[in-house]
């Protein structure tokens, strides 16, 4: 299965700091996606990075992908309290989610 | 189009009862997915449709679970003889299909089995 496993499981930072979370996956992928889930709300797609890309930016988000290590990282810069959520990575077509990284941004 | 919608948002039922959930995908999306999510865990894939065809079912989808997408538009997920272990959030998502496919999720239906 193409399962993403996020690390760390939980992260607590101050508003304004950067947050980095990592993802590892097991099999070859065509693309990798990051999703966010706020407490009590649905999953929101954040960004997709293709297997032939190494880095991608979207606003305050930066995603890297290292296919040789089967890993990806999501960087959120200048974090805000509203970024408090769980973040999931998903590799490829068969979307198998890990347990996610729970990010808490303190105001 | 306002996105993927699910109905009901909450359902409380007694053990042994049958329940049915509905999902309305984004109109032009060919693919529709069902997931189950329990507290503190990521969504678990249950099944997906390409138009009206159900192409894959997870082993999590026991014979008490059935999903349909009769006209390739909305979908229903039915759970028969509910058990307390079925209590979870049931998420629906849809996508256009093809490479680099992005899934758009609905708000989910929270099921509580007493």
Coordinates of C-alpha atoms in Angstrom, one line a residue, chain A residues 4-89:
Chain A
X4 CA 2.3 8.1 4.2
X5 CA 3.6 8.2 7.7
X6 CA 4.0 11.6 9.2
X7 CA 6.6 12.7 11.8
X8 CA 6.4 14.1 14.4
X9 CA 3.1 12.9 15.7
X10 CA 2.5 16.3 17.5
X11 CA 4.2 19.7 17.2
X12 CA 3.6 22.7 19.4
X13 CA 5.1 26.1 18.4
X14 CA 4.5 29.8 19.0
X15 CA 2.8 32.0 16.4
X16 CA 5.3 33.4 14.0
X17 CA 7.6 30.4 14.1
X18 CA 8.1 28.0 11.3
X19 CA 6.7 24.5 11.5
X20 CA 8.3 21.5 9.7
X21 CA 6.7 18.1 9.4
X22 CA 8.0 15.1 7.6
X23 CA 6.4 12.2 5.7
X24 CA 7.8 8.9 4.6
X25 CA 6.2 6.5 2.2
X26 CA 6.8 2.9 1.2
X27 CA 6.4 2.5 -2.5
X28 CA 7.0 4.4 -5.7
X29 CA 4.7 7.2 -6.3
X30 CA 3.7 9.5 -9.2
X31 CA 2.9 12.4 -6.9
X32 CA 2.5 13.2 -3.2
X33 CA -0.1 15.4 -1.6
X34 CA -0.5 17.2 1.7
X35 CA -3.9 17.7 3.3
X36 CA -4.9 19.7 6.4
X37 CA -7.8 18.9 8.7
X38 CA -9.0 21.4 11.3
X39 CA -10.7 20.2 14.4
X40 CA -14.3 19.4 13.5
X41 CA -13.9 20.3 9.8
X42 CA -13.2 18.4 6.6
X43 CA -9.9 17.6 4.9
X44 CA -8.6 20.4 2.7
X45 CA -6.0 19.8 0.0
X46 CA -3.0 22.0 0.4
X47 CA -0.4 21.1 -2.3
X48 CA 0.6 18.4 -4.7
X49 CA 4.2 17.7 -5.7
X50 CA 5.0 15.4 -8.6
X51 CA 7.7 12.8 -8.5
X52 CA 9.8 14.7 -11.0
X53 CA 9.7 17.8 -8.8
X54 CA 12.0 18.4 -5.8
X55 CA 10.4 21.5 -4.3
X56 CA 7.2 23.4 -4.6
X57 CA 5.9 26.6 -3.0
X58 CA 2.4 27.8 -2.3
X59 CA 2.0 30.9 -0.2
X60 CA 3.5 30.2 3.2
X61 CA 3.9 26.5 2.3
X62 CA 7.0 24.8 1.0
X63 CA 7.1 21.2 0.1
X64 CA 10.1 19.1 -0.7
X65 CA 10.3 15.6 -2.1
X66 CA 13.2 13.2 -2.1
X67 CA 12.2 10.1 -4.1
X68 CA 15.5 8.4 -3.3
X69 CA 14.7 8.5 0.4
X70 CA 10.9 8.1 -0.1
X71 CA 10.4 11.2 2.0
X72 CA 8.7 14.6 1.9
X73 CA 8.6 17.6 4.1
X74 CA 6.1 20.4 4.6
X75 CA 7.3 23.7 5.9
X76 CA 4.8 26.3 7.1
X77 CA 6.5 29.7 7.5
X78 CA 5.3 32.4 9.9
X79 CA 2.7 30.2 11.4
X80 CA -0.6 31.5 12.7
X81 CA -3.1 30.2 15.2
X82 CA -5.3 29.3 12.3
X83 CA -2.7 26.8 11.1
X84 CA -3.6 24.6 14.1
X85 CA -4.7 21.4 12.5
X86 CA -3.7 17.9 11.6
X87 CA -1.6 17.5 8.5
X88 CA -1.5 14.4 6.4
X89 CA 0.6 13.3 3.5

